[in-house]
PDB file of C-alpha atoms in Angstrom:
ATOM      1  CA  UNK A   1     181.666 184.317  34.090  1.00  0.00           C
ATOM      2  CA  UNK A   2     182.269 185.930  37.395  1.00  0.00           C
ATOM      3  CA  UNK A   3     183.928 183.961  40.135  1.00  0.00           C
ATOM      4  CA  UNK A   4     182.818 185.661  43.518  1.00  0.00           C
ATOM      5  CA  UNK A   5     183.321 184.615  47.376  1.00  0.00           C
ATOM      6  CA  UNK A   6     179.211 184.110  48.996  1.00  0.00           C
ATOM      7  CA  UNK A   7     180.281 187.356  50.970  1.00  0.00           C
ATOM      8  CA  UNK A   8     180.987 189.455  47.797  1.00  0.00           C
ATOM      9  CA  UNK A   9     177.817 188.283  46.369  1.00  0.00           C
ATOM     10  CA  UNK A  10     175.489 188.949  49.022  1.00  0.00           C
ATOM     11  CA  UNK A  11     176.837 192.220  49.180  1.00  0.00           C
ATOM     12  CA  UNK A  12     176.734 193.119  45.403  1.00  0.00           C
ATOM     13  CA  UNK A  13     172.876 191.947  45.771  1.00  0.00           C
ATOM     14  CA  UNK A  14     172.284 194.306  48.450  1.00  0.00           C
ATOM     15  CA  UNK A  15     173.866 197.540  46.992  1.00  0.00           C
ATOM     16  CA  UNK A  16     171.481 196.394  43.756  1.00  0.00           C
ATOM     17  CA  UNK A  17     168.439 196.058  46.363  1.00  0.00           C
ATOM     18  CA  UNK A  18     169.622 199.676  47.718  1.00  0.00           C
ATOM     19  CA  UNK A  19     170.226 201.326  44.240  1.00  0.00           C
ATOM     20  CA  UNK A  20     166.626 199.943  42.879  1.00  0.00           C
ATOM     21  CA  UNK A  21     164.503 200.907  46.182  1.00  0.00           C
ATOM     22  CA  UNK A  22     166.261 203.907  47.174  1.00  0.00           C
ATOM     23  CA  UNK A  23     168.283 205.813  44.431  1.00  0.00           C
ATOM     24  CA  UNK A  24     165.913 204.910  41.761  1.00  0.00           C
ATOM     25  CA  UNK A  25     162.972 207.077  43.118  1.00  0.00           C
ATOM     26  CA  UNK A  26     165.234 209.477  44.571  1.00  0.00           C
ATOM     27  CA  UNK A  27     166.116 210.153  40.928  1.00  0.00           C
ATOM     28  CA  UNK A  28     163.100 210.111  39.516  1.00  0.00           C
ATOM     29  CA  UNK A  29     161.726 212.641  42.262  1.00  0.00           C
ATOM     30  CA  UNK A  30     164.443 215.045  40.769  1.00  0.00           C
ATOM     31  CA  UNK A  31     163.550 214.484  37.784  1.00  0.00           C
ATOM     32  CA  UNK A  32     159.787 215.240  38.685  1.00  0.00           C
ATOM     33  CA  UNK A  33     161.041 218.551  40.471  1.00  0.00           C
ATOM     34  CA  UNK A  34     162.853 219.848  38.239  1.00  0.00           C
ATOM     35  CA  UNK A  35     160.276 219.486  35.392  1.00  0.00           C
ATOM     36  CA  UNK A  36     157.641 221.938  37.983  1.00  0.00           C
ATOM     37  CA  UNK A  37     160.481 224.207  37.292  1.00  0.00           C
ATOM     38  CA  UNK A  38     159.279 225.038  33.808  1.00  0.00           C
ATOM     39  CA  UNK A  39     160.851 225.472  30.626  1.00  0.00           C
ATOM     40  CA  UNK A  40     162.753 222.259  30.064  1.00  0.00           C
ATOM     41  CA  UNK A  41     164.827 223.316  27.009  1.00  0.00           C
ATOM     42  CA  UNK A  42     166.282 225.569  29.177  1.00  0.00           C
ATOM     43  CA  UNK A  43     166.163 223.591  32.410  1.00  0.00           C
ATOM     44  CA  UNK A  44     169.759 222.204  33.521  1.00  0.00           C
ATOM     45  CA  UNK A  45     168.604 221.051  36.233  1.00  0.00           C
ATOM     46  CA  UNK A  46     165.975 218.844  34.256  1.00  0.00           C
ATOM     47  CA  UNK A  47     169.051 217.839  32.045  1.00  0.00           C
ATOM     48  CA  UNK A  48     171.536 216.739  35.095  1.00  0.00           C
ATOM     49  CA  UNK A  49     168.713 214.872  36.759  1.00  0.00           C
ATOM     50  CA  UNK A  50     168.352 213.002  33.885  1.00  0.00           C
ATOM     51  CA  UNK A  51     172.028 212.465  32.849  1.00  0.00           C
ATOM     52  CA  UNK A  52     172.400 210.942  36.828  1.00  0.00           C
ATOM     53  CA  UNK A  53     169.198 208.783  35.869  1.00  0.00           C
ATOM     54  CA  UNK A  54     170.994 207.360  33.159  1.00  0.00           C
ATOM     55  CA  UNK A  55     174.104 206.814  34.641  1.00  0.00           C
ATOM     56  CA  UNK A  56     172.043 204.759  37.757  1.00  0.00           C
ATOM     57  CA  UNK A  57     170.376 202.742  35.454  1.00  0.00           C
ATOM     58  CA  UNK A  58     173.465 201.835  33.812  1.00  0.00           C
ATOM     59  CA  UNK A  59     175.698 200.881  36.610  1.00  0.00           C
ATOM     60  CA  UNK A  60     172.156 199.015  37.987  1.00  0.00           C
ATOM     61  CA  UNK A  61     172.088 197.428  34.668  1.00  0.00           C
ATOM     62  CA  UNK A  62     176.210 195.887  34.590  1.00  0.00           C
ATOM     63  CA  UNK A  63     175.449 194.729  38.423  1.00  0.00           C
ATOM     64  CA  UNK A  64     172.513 192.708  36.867  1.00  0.00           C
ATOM     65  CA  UNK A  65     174.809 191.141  34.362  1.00  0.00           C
ATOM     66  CA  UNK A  66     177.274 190.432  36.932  1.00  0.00           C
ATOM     67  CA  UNK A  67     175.139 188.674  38.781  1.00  0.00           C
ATOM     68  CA  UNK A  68     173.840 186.868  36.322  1.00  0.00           C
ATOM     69  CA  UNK A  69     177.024 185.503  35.680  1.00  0.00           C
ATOM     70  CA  UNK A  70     178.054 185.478  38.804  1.00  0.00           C
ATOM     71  CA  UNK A  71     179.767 181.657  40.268  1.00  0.00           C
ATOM     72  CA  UNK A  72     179.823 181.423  43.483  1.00  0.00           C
ATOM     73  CA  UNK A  73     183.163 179.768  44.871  1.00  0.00           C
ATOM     74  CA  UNK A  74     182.589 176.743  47.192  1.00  0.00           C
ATOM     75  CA  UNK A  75     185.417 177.592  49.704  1.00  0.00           C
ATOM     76  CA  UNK A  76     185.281 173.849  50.704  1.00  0.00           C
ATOM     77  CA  UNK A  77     186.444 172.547  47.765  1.00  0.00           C
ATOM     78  CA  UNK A  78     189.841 175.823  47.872  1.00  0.00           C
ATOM     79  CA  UNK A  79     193.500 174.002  48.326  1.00  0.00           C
ATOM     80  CA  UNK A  80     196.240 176.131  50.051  1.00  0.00           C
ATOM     81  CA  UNK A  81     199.019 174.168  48.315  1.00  0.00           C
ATOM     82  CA  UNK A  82     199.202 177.023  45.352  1.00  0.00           C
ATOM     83  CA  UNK A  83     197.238 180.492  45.115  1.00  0.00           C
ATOM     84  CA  UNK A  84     194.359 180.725  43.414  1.00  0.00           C
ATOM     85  CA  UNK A  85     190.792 182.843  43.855  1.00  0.00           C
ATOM     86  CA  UNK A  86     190.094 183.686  47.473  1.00  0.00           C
ATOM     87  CA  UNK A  87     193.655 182.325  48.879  1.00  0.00           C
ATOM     88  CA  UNK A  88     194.973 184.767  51.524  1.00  0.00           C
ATOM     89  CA  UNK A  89     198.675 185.326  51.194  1.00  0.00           C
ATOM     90  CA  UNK A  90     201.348 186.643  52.859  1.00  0.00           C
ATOM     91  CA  UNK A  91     204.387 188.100  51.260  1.00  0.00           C
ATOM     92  CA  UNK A  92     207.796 189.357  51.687  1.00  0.00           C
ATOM     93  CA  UNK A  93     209.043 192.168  49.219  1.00  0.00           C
ATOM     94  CA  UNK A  94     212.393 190.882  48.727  1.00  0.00           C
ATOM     95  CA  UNK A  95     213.532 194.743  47.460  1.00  0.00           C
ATOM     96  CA  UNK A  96     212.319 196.338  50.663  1.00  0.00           C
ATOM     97  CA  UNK A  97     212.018 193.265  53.063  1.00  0.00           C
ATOM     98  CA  UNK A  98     208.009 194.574  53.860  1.00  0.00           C
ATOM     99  CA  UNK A  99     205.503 191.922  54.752  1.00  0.00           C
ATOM    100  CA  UNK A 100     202.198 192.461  52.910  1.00  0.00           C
ATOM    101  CA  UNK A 101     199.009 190.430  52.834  1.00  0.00           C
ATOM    102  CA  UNK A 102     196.418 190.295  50.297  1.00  0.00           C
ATOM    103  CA  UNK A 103     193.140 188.139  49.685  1.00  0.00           C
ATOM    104  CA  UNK A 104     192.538 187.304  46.032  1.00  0.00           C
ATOM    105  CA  UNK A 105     188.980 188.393  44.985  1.00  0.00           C
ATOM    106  CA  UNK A 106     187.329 189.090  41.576  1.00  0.00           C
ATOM    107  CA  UNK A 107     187.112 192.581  40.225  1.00  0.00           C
ATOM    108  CA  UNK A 108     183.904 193.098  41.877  1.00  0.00           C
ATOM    109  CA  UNK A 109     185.279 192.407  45.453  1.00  0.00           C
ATOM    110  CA  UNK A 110     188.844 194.555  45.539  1.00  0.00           C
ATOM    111  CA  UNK A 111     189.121 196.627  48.157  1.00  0.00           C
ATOM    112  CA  UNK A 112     192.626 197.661  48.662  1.00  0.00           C
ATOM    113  CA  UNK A 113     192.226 199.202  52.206  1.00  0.00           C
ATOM    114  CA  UNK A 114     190.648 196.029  52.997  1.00  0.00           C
ATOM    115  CA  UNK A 115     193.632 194.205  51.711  1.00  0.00           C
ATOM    116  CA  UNK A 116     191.494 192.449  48.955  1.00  0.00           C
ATOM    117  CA  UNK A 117     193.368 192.969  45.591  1.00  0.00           C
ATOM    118  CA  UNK A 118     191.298 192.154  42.203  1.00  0.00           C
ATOM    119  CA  UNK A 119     192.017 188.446  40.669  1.00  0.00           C
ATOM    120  CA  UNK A 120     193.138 190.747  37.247  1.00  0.00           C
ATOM    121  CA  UNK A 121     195.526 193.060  38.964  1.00  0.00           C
ATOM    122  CA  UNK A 122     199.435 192.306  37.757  1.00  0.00           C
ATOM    123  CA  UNK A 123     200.103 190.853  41.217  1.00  0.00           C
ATOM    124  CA  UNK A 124     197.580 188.760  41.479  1.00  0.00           C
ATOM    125  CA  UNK A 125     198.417 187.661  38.297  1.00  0.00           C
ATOM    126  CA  UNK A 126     202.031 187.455  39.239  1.00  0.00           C
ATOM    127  CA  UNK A 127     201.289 185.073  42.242  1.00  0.00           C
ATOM    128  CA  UNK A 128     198.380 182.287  40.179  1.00  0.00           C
ATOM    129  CA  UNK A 129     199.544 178.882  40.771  1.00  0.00           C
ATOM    130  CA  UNK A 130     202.454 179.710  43.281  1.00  0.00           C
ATOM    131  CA  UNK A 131     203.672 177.864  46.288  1.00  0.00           C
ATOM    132  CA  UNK A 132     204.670 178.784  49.751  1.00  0.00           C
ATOM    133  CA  UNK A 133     208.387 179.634  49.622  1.00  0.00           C
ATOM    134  CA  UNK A 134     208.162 180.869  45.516  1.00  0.00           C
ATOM    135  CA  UNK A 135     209.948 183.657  45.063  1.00  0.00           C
ATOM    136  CA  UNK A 136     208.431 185.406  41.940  1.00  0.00           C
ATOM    137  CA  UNK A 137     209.169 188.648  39.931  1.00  0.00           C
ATOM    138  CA  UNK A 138     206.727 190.534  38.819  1.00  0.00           C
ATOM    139  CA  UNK A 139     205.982 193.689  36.496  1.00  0.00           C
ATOM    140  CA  UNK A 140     203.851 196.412  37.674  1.00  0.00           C
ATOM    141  CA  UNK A 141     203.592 199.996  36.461  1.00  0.00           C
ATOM    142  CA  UNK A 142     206.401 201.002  38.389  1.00  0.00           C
ATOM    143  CA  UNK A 143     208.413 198.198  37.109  1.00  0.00           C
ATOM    144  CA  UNK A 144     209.597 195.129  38.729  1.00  0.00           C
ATOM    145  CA  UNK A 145     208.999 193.564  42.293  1.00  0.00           C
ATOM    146  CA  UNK A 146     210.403 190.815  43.920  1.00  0.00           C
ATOM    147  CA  UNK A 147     207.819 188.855  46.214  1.00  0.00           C
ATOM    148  CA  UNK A 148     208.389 185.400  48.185  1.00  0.00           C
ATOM    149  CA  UNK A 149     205.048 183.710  49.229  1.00  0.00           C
ATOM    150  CA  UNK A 150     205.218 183.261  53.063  1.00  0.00           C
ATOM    151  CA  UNK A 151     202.121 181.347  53.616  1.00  0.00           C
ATOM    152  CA  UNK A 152     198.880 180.775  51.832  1.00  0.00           C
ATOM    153  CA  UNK A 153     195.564 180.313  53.806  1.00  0.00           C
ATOM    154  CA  UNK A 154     191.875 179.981  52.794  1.00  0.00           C
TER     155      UNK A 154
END
């Protein structure tokens, strides 16, 4: 199971509604083009037309299944006493004294520029369960940080 915001949803079911309507017979037109183009043993075109078919249809496939078991967060029912899926929280690297702010999303969601980290990332992680004014240390692949939770918001 898949916990997802109603944005991150909606927006995974569009790119699916673009990728089926759109890319899928954009695909198969190149596929169809490059077959006119003869030999097909011999056709790389033909062959990478194909290979991008397949890799469409797969990533069309794993949004499917996410969706499927997609469940969709009722933000009404979100405390900001600890983090937890969806909180917005502010932080102070104790090392370097930078404010940072992240939204907690699922996998599906992240979008670092957009300050959304994944619920699976080692921060995230790091920060499950904590309260404003927790200072915790965490382990990420350039070893350890020290963060203090500033505020936590919905």
């Amino acid at each position: 199971m898949t916990y997802m915001s109603q944005e991150g949803y909606d927006k995974l079911v569009a790119e699916l509604r673009r990728l089926e309507s759109i890319e899928r017979p954009k695909a198969s037109a190149a596929i169809a083009e490059a077959r006119d183009k003869g030999d097909l043993s011999e056709n790389s075109e033909y062959d990478a037309a194909k290979e991008a078919q397949a890799h469409l249809e797969d990533k069309i496939n794993r949004m499917k299944m996410t969706l499927a078991e997609a469940k969709i967060v009722d933000i009404s029912r979100l405390s900001a006493d600890s983090v937890q899926i969806l909180s917005k929280v502010e932080l102070t690297n104790m090392g370097t004294n930078t404010k940072m702010r992240y939204t907690i999303v699922s996998e599906n969601e992240a979008d670092l520029r957009a300050g959304k980290i994944s619920i699976k990332t080692p921060i995230a992680q790091g920060l499950l369960n904590k309260k404003v004014g927790d200072v915790v240390d965490i382990t990420i692949p350039r070893g350890t940080i020290r963060l203090r939770i500033d505020n936590i918001s919905i």
